Structures are given as structure tokens and as C-alpha cells.
């Protein structure tokens, strides 16, 4: 991280400059991983998912309710994110 937290991070993630940055990363790197806050609690992850287009869903075993996973998948479908797979962690 660098600098102060912006007042409206969602606006920064939803604008064309962020999309251009992601496109530049795609042209430069084989793999790009962007970690976001939980989709069920914050809209930032949906903005990133919509721009990135591809998503790896992560949940926590014996912690994340099935309903929350279903809601997450429904929200990702709205932004047309392609869910590549899922990771279920147990920590």
C-alpha cells in the first residue's frame, strides 16, 4: 500500500484507469492475482471481479455458510465474472 486511504475506493476501482492498468498487467505478466475484501461485505471485490473477468472463489471450511457462497456466486454472475474454481481453506 502507499499513501492515505482514498475516500471512495470503489470509484477508483470502477473507473477506466483501473481497467487500463489491469489490461497492462495482462499484457506484461502470465498470472495476476488481486486479493479483495469479501464480496458479501464490500462492493470493492465485485468491481475488481468485473474488471478482471476471472475469479477464484475462496471460502473458509466450517466457517463460511453455504448461503453466503451462493450469494457470492450470484453477485459474481451479475458482474459477469467467470469463476475459474474455488479454494476452501481450513485454518
Coordinates of N, CA and C in Angstrom, one line a residue:
X1 N 0.8 -1.2 0.0 CA 0.0 0.0 0.0 C 0.9 1.2 0.0
X2 N 0.3 2.3 -0.4 CA 1.0 3.6 -0.5 C 0.1 4.7 -0.3
X3 N 0.4 5.6 0.6 CA -0.4 6.8 0.8 C -1.6 6.6 1.7
X4 N -2.4 7.6 1.7 CA -3.6 7.6 2.5 C -4.7 6.8 1.8
X5 N -5.7 6.3 2.7 CA -6.8 5.6 2.1 C -7.7 6.6 1.4
X6 N -8.1 6.3 0.2 CA -9.0 7.2 -0.5 C -10.4 7.2 0.1
X7 N -11.1 8.4 -0.1 CA -12.4 8.5 0.5 C -13.4 7.5 -0.2
X8 N -13.2 7.3 -1.5 CA -14.2 6.5 -2.2 C -13.4 5.4 -3.1
X9 N -12.9 4.4 -2.5 CA -12.1 3.4 -3.2 C -12.9 2.7 -4.3
X10 N -14.2 2.5 -4.1 CA -15.0 1.9 -5.1 C -15.0 2.7 -6.5
X11 N -15.0 4.0 -6.4 CA -14.9 4.8 -7.6 C -13.6 4.6 -8.3
X12 N -12.5 4.5 -7.6 CA -11.2 4.2 -8.2 C -11.2 2.9 -8.9
X13 N -11.8 1.9 -8.3 CA -11.8 0.5 -8.9 C -12.7 0.4 -10.0
X14 N -13.7 1.3 -10.1 CA -14.7 1.2 -11.2 C -14.4 2.1 -12.4
X15 N -13.3 2.8 -12.4 CA -13.1 3.7 -13.5 C -12.2 3.1 -14.6
X16 N -12.1 3.8 -15.7 CA -11.4 3.3 -16.8 C -9.9 3.1 -16.6
X17 N -9.3 4.0 -15.7 CA -7.9 3.9 -15.4 C -7.5 2.6 -14.8
X18 N -8.3 2.1 -13.9 CA -8.1 0.8 -13.3 C -8.2 -0.3 -14.3
X19 N -9.2 -0.3 -15.2 CA -9.3 -1.2 -16.2 C -8.1 -1.2 -17.2
X20 N -7.6 -0.1 -17.5 CA -6.4 0.0 -18.3 C -5.2 -0.6 -17.6
X21 N -5.1 -0.4 -16.3 CA -4.0 -0.9 -15.6 C -4.0 -2.5 -15.6
X22 N -5.2 -3.0 -15.4 CA -5.4 -4.5 -15.4 C -5.0 -5.0 -16.8
X23 N -5.4 -4.3 -17.9 CA -5.1 -4.7 -19.2 C -3.6 -4.7 -19.4
X24 N -2.9 -3.7 -18.9 CA -1.4 -3.6 -19.0 C -0.8 -4.8 -18.2
X25 N -1.3 -5.2 -17.1 CA -0.8 -6.3 -16.3 C -1.0 -7.6 -17.1
X26 N -2.1 -7.7 -17.8 CA -2.4 -8.9 -18.6 C -1.3 -9.1 -19.7
X27 N -1.0 -7.9 -20.3 CA 0.0 -8.0 -21.4 C 1.4 -8.2 -20.9
X28 N 1.7 -7.9 -19.7 CA 3.0 -8.0 -19.1 C 3.3 -9.3 -18.4
X29 N 2.3 -9.8 -17.7 CA 2.5 -10.9 -16.8 C 1.7 -12.1 -17.2
X30 N 2.2 -13.3 -16.9 CA 1.4 -14.5 -17.1 C 0.2 -14.7 -16.2
X31 N 0.4 -14.4 -14.9 CA -0.7 -14.5 -14.0 C -0.7 -13.3 -13.1
X32 N -1.9 -12.8 -12.8 CA -2.1 -11.6 -11.9 C -3.1 -12.0 -10.9
X33 N -2.7 -11.9 -9.6 CA -3.7 -12.2 -8.5 C -4.0 -10.9 -7.8
X34 N -5.3 -10.6 -7.7 CA -5.7 -9.4 -6.9 C -6.6 -9.9 -5.8
X35 N -6.1 -9.7 -4.6 CA -6.9 -10.1 -3.4 C -7.8 -9.0 -3.0
X36 N -9.1 -9.3 -2.7 CA -10.0 -8.3 -2.4 C -10.7 -8.6 -1.0
X37 N -11.4 -7.6 -0.5 CA -12.2 -7.9 0.7 C -13.4 -8.8 0.3
X38 N -14.0 -9.4 1.3 CA -15.2 -10.3 1.0 C -16.3 -9.6 0.2
X39 N -16.7 -10.3 -0.9 CA -17.7 -9.8 -1.8 C -19.0 -9.5 -1.0
X40 N -19.3 -10.4 0.0 CA -20.6 -10.2 0.7 C -20.6 -9.0 1.6
X41 N -19.5 -8.5 1.9 CA -19.4 -7.3 2.9 C -19.1 -6.0 2.2
X42 N -18.4 -6.1 1.1 CA -17.9 -4.8 0.4 C -18.1 -5.0 -1.1
X43 N -18.3 -3.9 -1.7 CA -18.5 -3.9 -3.2 C -17.2 -3.8 -4.0
X44 N -16.1 -3.6 -3.3 CA -14.8 -3.5 -4.0 C -14.5 -4.7 -4.8
X45 N -14.7 -5.9 -4.2 CA -14.4 -7.1 -4.8 C -15.2 -7.3 -6.1
X46 N -16.5 -6.9 -6.1 CA -17.3 -7.0 -7.3 C -16.8 -6.1 -8.4
X47 N -16.3 -4.9 -8.0 CA -15.7 -4.0 -9.1 C -14.5 -4.6 -9.7
X48 N -13.6 -5.2 -8.8 CA -12.4 -5.8 -9.3 C -12.8 -7.1 -10.2
X49 N -13.7 -7.9 -9.7 CA -14.1 -9.1 -10.5 C -14.7 -8.7 -11.8
X50 N -15.5 -7.6 -11.9 CA -16.0 -7.2 -13.2 C -14.9 -6.8 -14.1
X51 N -13.9 -6.1 -13.6 CA -12.8 -5.7 -14.5 C -11.9 -6.8 -14.8
X52 N -11.5 -7.7 -13.9 CA -10.6 -8.8 -14.1 C -11.3 -9.9 -15.0
X53 N -12.6 -10.1 -14.8 CA -13.3 -11.0 -15.6 C -13.2 -12.5 -15.1
X54 N -12.1 -12.8 -14.5 CA -11.9 -14.2 -14.0 C -11.7 -14.2 -12.5
X55 N -12.3 -15.1 -11.8 CA -12.3 -15.1 -10.3 C -12.0 -16.5 -9.8
X56 N -11.3 -16.5 -8.7 CA -11.0 -17.7 -7.9 C -11.8 -17.5 -6.6
X57 N -12.8 -18.2 -6.3 CA -13.6 -18.0 -5.1 C -12.9 -18.7 -3.9
X58 N -12.8 -18.0 -2.8 CA -12.1 -18.5 -1.6 C -13.1 -18.5 -0.5
X59 N -13.2 -19.6 0.3 CA -14.0 -19.6 1.5 C -13.3 -20.4 2.6
X60 N -13.9 -20.3 3.7 CA -13.2 -21.0 4.9 C -14.1 -22.2 5.4
X61 N -13.5 -23.3 5.4 CA -14.2 -24.5 5.8 C -14.7 -24.4 7.3
X62 N -15.9 -24.9 7.5 CA -16.6 -24.9 8.8 C -16.8 -23.5 9.3
X63 N -16.8 -22.5 8.4 CA -16.9 -21.1 8.9 C -17.9 -20.4 7.9
X64 N -17.7 -20.5 6.6 CA -18.5 -19.8 5.6 C -19.8 -20.6 5.4
X65 N -20.9 -20.0 5.7 CA -22.2 -20.7 5.4 C -22.4 -20.9 3.9
X66 N -23.1 -22.0 3.5 CA -23.4 -22.2 2.1 C -24.2 -21.1 1.5
X67 N -25.1 -20.5 2.3 CA -25.9 -19.4 1.8 C -25.0 -18.2 1.3
X68 N -24.0 -17.9 2.1 CA -23.0 -16.9 1.7 C -22.3 -17.2 0.4
X69 N -21.9 -18.5 0.2 CA -21.3 -18.9 -1.0 C -22.2 -18.7 -2.2
X70 N -23.5 -19.1 -2.0 CA -24.5 -19.0 -3.1 C -24.7 -17.5 -3.4
X71 N -24.8 -16.6 -2.4 CA -24.9 -15.2 -2.6 C -23.7 -14.6 -3.4
X72 N -22.5 -15.1 -3.0 CA -21.3 -14.6 -3.7 C -21.3 -15.0 -5.1
X73 N -21.7 -16.2 -5.4 CA -21.8 -16.7 -6.8 C -22.8 -15.9 -7.6
X74 N -23.9 -15.6 -7.0 CA -25.0 -14.8 -7.7 C -24.5 -13.4 -8.0
X75 N -23.8 -12.8 -7.0 CA -23.3 -11.4 -7.2 C -22.2 -11.4 -8.3
X76 N -21.4 -12.5 -8.3 CA -20.3 -12.5 -9.4 C -21.0 -12.7 -10.7
X77 N -22.1 -13.4 -10.8 CA -22.8 -13.6 -12.1 C -23.3 -12.3 -12.6
X78 N -23.7 -11.4 -11.7 CA -24.3 -10.1 -12.1 C -23.2 -9.3 -12.8
X79 N -21.9 -9.4 -12.3 CA -20.9 -8.6 -13.0 C -20.2 -9.4 -14.1
X80 N -20.7 -10.6 -14.4 CA -20.3 -11.4 -15.5 C -18.8 -11.9 -15.3
X81 N -18.5 -12.2 -14.0 CA -17.2 -12.8 -13.7 C -17.2 -14.3 -14.0
X82 N -16.2 -14.8 -14.6 CA -16.0 -16.2 -14.9 C -15.3 -16.8 -13.7
X83 N -16.0 -17.7 -12.9 CA -15.4 -18.3 -11.8 C -14.6 -19.5 -12.2
X84 N -13.3 -19.4 -12.1 CA -12.4 -20.5 -12.5 C -12.4 -21.7 -11.6
X85 N -12.6 -21.4 -10.4 CA -12.6 -22.5 -9.4 C -12.8 -22.0 -8.0
X86 N -12.5 -22.9 -7.0 CA -12.7 -22.4 -5.6 C -11.6 -23.0 -4.8
X87 N -11.3 -22.3 -3.7 CA -10.4 -22.8 -2.7 C -11.1 -22.8 -1.4
X88 N -11.1 -23.9 -0.7 CA -11.7 -24.0 0.6 C -10.6 -24.2 1.6
X89 N -10.3 -23.1 2.4 CA -9.2 -23.2 3.3 C -9.7 -23.7 4.7
X90 N -8.8 -24.2 5.4 CA -9.1 -24.6 6.8 C -7.9 -24.2 7.7
X91 N -8.1 -23.0 8.3 CA -7.0 -22.5 9.2 C -7.6 -22.1 10.5

